[in-house]
PDB file of C-alpha atoms in Angstrom:
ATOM      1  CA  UNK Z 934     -15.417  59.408 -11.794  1.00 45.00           C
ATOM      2  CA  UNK Z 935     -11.853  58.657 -11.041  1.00 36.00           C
ATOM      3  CA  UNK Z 936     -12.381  58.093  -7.299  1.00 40.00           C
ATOM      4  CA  UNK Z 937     -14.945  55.660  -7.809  1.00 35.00           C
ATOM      5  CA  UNK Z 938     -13.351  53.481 -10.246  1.00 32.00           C
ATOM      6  CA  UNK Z 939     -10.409  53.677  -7.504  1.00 32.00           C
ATOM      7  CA  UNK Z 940     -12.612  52.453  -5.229  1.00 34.00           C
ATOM      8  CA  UNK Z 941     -14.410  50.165  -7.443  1.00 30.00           C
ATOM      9  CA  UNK Z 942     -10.693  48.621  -7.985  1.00 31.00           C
ATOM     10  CA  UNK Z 943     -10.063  48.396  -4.300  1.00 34.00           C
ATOM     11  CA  UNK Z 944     -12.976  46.639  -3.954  1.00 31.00           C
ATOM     12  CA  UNK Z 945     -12.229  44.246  -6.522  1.00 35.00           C
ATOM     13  CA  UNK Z 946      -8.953  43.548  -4.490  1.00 35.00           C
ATOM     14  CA  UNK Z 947     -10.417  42.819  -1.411  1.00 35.00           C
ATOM     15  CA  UNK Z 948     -12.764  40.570  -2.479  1.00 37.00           C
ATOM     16  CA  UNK Z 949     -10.045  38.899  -4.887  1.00 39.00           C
ATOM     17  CA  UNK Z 950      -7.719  38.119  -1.659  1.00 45.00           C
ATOM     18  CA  UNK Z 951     -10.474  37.274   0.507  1.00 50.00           C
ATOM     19  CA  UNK Z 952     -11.156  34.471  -2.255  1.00 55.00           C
ATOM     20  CA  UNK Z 953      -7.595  33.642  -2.609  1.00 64.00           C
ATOM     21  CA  UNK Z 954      -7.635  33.192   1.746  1.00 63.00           C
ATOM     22  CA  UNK Z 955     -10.787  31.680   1.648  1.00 66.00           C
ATOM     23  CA  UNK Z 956      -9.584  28.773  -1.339  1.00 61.00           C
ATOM     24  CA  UNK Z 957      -6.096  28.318   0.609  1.00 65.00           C
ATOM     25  CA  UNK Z 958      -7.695  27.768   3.624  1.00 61.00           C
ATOM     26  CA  UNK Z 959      -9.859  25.568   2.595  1.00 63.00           C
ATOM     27  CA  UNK Z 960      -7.331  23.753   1.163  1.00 67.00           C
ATOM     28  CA  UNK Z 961      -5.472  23.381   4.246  1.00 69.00           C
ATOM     29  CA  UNK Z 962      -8.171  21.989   6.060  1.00 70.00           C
ATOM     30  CA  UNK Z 963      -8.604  19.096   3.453  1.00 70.00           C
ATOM     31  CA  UNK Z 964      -4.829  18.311   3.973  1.00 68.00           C
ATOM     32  CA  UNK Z 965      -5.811  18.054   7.996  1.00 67.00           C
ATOM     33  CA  UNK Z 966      -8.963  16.309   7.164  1.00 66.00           C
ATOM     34  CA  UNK Z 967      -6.976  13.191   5.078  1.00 71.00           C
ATOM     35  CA  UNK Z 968      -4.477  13.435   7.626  1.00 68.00           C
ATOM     36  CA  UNK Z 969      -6.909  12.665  10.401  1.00 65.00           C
ATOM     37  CA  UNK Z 970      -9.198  10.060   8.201  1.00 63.00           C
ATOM     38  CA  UNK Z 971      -5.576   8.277   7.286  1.00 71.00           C
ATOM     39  CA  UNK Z 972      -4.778   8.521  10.757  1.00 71.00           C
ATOM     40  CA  UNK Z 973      -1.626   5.672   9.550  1.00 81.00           C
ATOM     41  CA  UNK Z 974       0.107   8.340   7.309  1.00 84.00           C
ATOM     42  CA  UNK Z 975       3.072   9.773   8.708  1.00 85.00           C
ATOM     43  CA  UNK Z 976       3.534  13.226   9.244  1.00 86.00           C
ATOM     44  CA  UNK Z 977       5.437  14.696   5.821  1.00 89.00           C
ATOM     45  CA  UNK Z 978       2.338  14.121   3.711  1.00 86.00           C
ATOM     46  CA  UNK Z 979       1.833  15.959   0.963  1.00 88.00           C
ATOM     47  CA  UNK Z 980      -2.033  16.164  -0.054  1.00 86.00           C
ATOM     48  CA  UNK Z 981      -2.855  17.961  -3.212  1.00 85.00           C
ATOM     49  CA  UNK Z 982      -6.474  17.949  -5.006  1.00 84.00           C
ATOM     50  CA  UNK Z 983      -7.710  19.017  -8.500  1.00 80.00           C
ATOM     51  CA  UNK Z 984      -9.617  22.235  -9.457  1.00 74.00           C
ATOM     52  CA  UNK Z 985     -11.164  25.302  -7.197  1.00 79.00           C
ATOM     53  CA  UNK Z 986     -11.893  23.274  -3.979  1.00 76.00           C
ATOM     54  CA  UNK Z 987     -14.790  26.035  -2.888  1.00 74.00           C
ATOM     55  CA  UNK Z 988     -17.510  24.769  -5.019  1.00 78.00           C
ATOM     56  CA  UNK Z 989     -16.722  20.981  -4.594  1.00 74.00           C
ATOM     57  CA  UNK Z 990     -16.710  21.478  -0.734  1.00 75.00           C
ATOM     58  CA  UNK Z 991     -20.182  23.123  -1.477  1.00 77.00           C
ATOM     59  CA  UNK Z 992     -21.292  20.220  -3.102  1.00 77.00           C
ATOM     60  CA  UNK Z 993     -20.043  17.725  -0.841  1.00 79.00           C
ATOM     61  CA  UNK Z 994     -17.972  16.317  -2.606  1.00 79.00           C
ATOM     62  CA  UNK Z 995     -13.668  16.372  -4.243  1.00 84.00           C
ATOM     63  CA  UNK Z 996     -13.302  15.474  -7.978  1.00 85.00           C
ATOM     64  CA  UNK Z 997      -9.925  14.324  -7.212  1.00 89.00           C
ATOM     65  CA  UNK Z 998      -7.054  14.293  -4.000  1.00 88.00           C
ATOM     66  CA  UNK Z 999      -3.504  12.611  -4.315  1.00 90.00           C
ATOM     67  CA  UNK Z1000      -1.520  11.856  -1.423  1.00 91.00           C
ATOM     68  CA  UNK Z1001       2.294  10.942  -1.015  1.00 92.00           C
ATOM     69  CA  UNK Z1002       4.029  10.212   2.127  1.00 92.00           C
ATOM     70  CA  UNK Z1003       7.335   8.615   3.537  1.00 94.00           C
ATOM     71  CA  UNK Z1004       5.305   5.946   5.472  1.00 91.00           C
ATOM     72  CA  UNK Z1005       1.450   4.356   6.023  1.00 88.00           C
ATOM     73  CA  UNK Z1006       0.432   1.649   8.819  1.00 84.00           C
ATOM     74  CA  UNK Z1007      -2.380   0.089   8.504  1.00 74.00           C
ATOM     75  CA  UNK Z1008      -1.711  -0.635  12.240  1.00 67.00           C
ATOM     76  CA  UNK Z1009      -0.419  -3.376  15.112  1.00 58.00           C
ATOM     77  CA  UNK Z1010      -1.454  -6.497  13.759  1.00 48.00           C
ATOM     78  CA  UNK Z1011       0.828  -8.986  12.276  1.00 45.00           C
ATOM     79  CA  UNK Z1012       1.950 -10.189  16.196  1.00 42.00           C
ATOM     80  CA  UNK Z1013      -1.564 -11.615  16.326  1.00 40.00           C
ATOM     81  CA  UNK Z1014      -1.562 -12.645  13.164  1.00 46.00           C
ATOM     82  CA  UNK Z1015       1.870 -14.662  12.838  1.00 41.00           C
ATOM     83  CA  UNK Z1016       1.619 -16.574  16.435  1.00 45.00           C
ATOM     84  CA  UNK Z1017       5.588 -14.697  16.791  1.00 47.00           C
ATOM     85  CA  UNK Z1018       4.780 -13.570  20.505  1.00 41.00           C
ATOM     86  CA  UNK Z1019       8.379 -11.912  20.020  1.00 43.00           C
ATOM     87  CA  UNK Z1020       6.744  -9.256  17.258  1.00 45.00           C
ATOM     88  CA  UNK Z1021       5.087  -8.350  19.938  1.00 44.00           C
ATOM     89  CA  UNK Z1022       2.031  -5.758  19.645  1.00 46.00           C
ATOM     90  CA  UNK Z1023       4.598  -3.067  17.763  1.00 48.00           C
ATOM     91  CA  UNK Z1024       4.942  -4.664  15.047  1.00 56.00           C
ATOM     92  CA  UNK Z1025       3.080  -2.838  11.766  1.00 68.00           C
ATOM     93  CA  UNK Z1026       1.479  -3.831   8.651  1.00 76.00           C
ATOM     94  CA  UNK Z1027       3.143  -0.753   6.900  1.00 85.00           C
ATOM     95  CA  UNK Z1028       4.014   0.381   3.835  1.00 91.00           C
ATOM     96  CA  UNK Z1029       7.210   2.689   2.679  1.00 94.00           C
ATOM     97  CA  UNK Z1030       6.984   5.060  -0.398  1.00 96.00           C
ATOM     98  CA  UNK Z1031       3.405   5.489  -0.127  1.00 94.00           C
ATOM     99  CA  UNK Z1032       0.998   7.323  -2.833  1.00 94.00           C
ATOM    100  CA  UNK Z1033      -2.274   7.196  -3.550  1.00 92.00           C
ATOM    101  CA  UNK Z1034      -5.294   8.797  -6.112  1.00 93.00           C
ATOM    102  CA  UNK Z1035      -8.598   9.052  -4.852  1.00 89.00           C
ATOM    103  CA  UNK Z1036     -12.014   9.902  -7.251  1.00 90.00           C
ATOM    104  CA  UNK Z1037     -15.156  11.640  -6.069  1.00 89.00           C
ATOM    105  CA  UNK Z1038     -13.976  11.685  -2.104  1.00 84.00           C
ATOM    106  CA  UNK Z1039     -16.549  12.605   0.345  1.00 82.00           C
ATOM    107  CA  UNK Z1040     -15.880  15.558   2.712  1.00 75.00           C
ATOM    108  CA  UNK Z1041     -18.484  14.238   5.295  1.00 73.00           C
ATOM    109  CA  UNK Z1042     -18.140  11.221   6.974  1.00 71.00           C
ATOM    110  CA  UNK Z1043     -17.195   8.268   6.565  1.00 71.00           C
ATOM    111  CA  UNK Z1044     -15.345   9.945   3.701  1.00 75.00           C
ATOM    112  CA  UNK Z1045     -15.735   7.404   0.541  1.00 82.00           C
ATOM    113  CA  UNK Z1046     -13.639   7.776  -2.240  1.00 86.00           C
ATOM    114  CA  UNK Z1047     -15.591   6.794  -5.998  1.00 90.00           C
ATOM    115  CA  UNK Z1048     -11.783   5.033  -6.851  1.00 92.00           C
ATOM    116  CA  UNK Z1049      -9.134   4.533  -5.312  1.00 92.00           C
ATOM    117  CA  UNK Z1050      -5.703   3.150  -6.280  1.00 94.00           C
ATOM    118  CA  UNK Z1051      -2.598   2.977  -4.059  1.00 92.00           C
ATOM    119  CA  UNK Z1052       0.440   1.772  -3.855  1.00 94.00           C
ATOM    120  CA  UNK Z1053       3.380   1.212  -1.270  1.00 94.00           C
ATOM    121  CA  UNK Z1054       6.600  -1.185  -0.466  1.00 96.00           C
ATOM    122  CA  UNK Z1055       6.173  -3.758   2.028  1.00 92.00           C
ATOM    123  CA  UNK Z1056       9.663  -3.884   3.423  1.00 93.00           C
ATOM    124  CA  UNK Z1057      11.561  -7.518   3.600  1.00 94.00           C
ATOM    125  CA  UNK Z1058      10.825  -8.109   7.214  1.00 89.00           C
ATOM    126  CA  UNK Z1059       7.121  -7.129   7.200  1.00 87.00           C
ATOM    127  CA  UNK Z1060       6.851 -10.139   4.220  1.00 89.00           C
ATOM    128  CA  UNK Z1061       8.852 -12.234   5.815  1.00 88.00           C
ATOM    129  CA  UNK Z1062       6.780 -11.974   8.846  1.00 83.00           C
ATOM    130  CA  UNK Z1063       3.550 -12.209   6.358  1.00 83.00           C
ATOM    131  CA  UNK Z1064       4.865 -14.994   4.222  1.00 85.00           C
ATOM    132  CA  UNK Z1065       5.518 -17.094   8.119  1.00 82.00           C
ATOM    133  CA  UNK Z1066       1.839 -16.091   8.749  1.00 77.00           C
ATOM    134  CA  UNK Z1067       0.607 -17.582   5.770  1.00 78.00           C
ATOM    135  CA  UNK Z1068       2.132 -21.201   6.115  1.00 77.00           C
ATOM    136  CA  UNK Z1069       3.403 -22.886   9.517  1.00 75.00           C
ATOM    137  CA  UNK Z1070       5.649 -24.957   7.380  1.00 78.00           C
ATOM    138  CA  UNK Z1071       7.665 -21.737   6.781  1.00 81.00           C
ATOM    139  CA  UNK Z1072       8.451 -20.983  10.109  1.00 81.00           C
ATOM    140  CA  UNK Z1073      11.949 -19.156  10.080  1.00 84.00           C
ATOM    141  CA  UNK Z1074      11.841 -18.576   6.818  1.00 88.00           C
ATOM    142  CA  UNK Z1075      12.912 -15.078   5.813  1.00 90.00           C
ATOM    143  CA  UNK Z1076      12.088 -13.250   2.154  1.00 93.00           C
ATOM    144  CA  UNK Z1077      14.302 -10.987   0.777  1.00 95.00           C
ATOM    145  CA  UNK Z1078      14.666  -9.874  -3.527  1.00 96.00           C
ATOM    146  CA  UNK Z1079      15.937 -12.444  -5.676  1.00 93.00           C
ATOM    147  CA  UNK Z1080      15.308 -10.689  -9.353  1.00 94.00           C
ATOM    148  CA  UNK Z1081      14.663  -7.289  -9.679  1.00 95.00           C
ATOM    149  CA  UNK Z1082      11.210  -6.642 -11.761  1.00 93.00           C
ATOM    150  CA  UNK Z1083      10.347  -3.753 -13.493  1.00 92.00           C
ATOM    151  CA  UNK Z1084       6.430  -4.089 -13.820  1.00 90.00           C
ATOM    152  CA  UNK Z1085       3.916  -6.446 -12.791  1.00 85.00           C
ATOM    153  CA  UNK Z1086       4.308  -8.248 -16.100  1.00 89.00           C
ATOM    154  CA  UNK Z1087       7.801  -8.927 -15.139  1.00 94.00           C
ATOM    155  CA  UNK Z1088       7.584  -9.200 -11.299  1.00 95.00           C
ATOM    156  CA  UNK Z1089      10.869 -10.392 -10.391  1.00 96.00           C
ATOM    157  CA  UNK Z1090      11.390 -12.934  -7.788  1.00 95.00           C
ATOM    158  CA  UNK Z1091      11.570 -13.155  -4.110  1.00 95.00           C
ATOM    159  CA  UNK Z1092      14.237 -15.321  -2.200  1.00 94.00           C
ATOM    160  CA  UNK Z1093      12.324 -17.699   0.212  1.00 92.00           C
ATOM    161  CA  UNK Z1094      15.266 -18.642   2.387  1.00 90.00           C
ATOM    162  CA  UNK Z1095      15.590 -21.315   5.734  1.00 86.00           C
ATOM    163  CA  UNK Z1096      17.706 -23.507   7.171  1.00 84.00           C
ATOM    164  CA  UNK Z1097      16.983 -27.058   8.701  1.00 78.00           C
ATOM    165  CA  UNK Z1098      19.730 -29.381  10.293  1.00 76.00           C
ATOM    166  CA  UNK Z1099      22.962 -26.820   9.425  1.00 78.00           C
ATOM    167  CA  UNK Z1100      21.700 -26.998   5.619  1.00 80.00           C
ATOM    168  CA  UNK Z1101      20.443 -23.803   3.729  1.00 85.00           C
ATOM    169  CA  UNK Z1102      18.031 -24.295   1.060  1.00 83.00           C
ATOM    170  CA  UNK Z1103      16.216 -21.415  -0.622  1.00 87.00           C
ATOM    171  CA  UNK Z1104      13.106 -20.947  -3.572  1.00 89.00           C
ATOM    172  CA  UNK Z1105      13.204 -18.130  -6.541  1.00 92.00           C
ATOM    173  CA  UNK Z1106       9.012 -17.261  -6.676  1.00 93.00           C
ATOM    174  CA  UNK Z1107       7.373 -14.956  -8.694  1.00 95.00           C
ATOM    175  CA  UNK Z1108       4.714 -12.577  -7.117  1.00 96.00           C
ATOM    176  CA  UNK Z1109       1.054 -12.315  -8.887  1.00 95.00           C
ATOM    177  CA  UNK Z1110      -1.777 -11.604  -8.010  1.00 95.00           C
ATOM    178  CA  UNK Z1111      -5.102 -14.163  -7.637  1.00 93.00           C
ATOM    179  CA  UNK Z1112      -8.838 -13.075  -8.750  1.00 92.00           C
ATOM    180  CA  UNK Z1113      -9.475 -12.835  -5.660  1.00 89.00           C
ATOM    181  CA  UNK Z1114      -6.762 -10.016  -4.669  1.00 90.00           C
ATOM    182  CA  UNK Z1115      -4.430 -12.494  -2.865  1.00 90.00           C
ATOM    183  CA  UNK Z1116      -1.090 -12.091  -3.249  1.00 92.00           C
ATOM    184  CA  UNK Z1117       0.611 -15.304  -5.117  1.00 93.00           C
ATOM    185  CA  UNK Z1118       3.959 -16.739  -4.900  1.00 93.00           C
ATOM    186  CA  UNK Z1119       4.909 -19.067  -7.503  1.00 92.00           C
ATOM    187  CA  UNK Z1120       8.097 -21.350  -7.175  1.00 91.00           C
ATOM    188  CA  UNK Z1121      10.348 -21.251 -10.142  1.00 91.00           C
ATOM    189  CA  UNK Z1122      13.664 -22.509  -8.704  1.00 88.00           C
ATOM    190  CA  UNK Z1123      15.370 -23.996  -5.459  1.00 85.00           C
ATOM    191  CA  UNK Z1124      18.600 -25.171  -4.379  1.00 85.00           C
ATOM    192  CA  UNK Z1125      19.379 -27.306  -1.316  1.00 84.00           C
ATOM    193  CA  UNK Z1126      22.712 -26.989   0.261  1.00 79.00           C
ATOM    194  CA  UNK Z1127      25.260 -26.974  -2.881  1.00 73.00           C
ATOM    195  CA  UNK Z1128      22.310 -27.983  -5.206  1.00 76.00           C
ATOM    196  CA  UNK Z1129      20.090 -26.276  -7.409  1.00 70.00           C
ATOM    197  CA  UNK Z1130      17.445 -26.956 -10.157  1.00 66.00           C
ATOM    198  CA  UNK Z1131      14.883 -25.347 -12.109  1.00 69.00           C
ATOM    199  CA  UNK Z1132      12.555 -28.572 -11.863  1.00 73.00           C
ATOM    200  CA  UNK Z1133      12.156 -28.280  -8.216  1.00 76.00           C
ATOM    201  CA  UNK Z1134      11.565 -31.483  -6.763  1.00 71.00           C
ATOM    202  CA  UNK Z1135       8.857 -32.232  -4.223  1.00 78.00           C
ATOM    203  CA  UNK Z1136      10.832 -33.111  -1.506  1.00 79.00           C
ATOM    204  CA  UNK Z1137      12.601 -30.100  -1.947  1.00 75.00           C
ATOM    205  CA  UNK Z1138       9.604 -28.037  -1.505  1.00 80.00           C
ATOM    206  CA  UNK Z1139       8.917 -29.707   1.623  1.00 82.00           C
ATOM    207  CA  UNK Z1140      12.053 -28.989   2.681  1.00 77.00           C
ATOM    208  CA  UNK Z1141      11.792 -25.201   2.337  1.00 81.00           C
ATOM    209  CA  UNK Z1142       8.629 -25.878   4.181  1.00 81.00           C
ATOM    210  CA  UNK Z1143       6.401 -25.756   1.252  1.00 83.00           C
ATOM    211  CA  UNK Z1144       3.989 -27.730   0.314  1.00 84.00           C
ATOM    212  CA  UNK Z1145       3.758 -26.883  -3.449  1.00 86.00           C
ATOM    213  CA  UNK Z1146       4.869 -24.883  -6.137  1.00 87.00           C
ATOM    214  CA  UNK Z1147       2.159 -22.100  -4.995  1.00 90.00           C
ATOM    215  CA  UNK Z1148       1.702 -20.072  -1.825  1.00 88.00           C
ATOM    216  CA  UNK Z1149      -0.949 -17.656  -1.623  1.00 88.00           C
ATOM    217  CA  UNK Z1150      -0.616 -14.703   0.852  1.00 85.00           C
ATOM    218  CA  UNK Z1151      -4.150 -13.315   2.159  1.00 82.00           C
ATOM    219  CA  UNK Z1152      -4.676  -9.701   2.091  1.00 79.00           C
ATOM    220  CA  UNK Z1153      -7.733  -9.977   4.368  1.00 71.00           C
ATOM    221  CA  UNK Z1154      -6.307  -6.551   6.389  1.00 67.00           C
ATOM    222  CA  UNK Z1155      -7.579  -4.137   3.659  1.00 72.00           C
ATOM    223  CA  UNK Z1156     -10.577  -1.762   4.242  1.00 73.00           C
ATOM    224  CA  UNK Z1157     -13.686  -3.242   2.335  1.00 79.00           C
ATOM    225  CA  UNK Z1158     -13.776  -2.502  -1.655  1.00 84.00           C
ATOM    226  CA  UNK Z1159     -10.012  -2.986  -1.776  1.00 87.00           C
ATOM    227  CA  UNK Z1160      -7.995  -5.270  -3.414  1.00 91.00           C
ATOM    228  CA  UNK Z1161      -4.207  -6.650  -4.410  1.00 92.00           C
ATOM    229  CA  UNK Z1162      -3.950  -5.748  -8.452  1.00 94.00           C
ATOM    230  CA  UNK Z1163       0.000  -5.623  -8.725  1.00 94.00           C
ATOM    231  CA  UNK Z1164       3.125  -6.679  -7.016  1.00 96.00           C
ATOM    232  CA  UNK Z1165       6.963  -6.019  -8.149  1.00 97.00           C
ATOM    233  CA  UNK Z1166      10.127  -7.139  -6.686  1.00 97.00           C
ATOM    234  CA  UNK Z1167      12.228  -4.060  -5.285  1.00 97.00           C
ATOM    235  CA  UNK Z1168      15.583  -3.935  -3.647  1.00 97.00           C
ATOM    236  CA  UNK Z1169      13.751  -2.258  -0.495  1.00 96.00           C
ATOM    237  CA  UNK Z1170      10.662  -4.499  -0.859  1.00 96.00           C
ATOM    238  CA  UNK Z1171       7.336  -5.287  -2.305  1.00 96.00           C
ATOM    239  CA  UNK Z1172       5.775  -2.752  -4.518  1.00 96.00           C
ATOM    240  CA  UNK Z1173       2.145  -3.479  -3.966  1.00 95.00           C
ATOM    241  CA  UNK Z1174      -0.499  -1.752  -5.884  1.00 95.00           C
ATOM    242  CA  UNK Z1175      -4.587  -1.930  -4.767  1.00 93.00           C
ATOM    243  CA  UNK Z1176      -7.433  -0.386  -6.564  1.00 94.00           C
ATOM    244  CA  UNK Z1177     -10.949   0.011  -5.193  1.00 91.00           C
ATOM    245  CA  UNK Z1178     -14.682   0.873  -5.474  1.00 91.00           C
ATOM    246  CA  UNK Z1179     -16.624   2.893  -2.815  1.00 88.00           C
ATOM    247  CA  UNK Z1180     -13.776   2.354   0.120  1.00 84.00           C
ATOM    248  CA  UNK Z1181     -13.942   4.074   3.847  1.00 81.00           C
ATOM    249  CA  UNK Z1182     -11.193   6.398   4.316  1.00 75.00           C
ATOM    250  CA  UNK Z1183     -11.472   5.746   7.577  1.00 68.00           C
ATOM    251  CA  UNK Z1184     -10.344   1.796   7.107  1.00 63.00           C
ATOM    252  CA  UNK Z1185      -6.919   3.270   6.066  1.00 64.00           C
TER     253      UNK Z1185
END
């Protein structure tokens, strides 16, 4: 009786690690899986998913995956996109800090996720270069933090900054974001030269190279089903947030 419960026991074992293998494999092969759909994430990231992964893979389907890495491009595009031939093709629509949550994601292709939200900083030169791309007037015109924010309900600012003729001139605008998932920059201040004033002046504006209060930044680059819901002033950059419905992996 005592040799078979030994055996029973051994048994037991053996099928115990052969689960354990079998669930940390799998596991691995979901990390090289979003690593390969995400083919823009760099290479530290960390992929980490909810619950025993055997039976979700069964069903074809993840209840949930998180992902944090160092770095995402969305790829070479803003040379095209900003008429700056000097970019040339290298330069990235990326984003620094990146982290994302993903609902329901697909394990076959094209891997949808239920939900998605994400977020990432958009360092100063890759807005400045976006902000030039959204308005000729602002040609030369660089972006860098103005005010701090601490949440989207209290953005911050971002410096619009040029020079024309020797004579600096600059806006304060607050980020927000348009029904539409646009990213919106609202003028709250300027200053010309030694000058500065709250109640910015047209010709002011036009001096900047603006030709009102508002500028509106597309976000037509994102994957289908996702959109702009936040953006926050950071030392580094913009913190931009997106959420989404039913979005290709694949897109990222």
């Amino acid at each position: 009786m005592a040799a078979v419960l030994v055996i029973l026991l051994v048994l037991v074992a053996a099928l115990a690690g052969g689960a354990v293998w079998a669930e940390n494999h799998a596991r691995e092969r979901i990390s090289a899986a979003v690593q390969d759909g995400m083919s823009g994430l760099s290479q530290d990231a960390r992929v980490t998913t909810e619950g025993i992964i055997l039976p979700q893979l069964a069903s074809g389907s993840l209840r949930r995956v998180d992902v944090e890495a160092s770095r995402l491009s969305l790829g070479p595009v803003l040379g095209i996109l900003s008429g700056e031939p000097s970019l040339g093709p290298e330069a990235e629509l990326a984003f620094d800090d990146f982290d994302a949550s993903m609902t329901q994601v697909g394990t076959s292709s094209p891997h949808r996720a239920r939900t998605i939200t994400m977020s990432g900083t958009l360092d100063w030169e890759t807005a400045s270069v976006l902000l030039r791309a959204s308005s000729q007037g602002l040609e030369g015109a660089t972006a860098s933090a103005g005010a701090v924010g601490t949440s989207a309900q209290e953005p911050g600012t971002v410096s619009i900054a040029t020079s024309r003729y020797g004579v600096n001139a600059s806006v304060e605008a607050a980020p927000s974001v348009t029904p539409e998932g646009n990213l919106l920059l609202t003028v709250e201040s300027a200053s010309v030269g030694s000058q500065a004033s709250a109640d910015v002046p047209a010709e002011w504006l036009r001096y900047v190279g603006l030709d009102s209060t508002e500028t509106e930044v597309p976000m037509t680059l994102l994957p289908k089903g996702l959109k702009l819901s936040g953006a926050v002033v950071t030392p580094e950059g913009l913190r931009l947030t997106f959420e989404g419905r039913d979005v290709n992996l694949s897109g990222l």
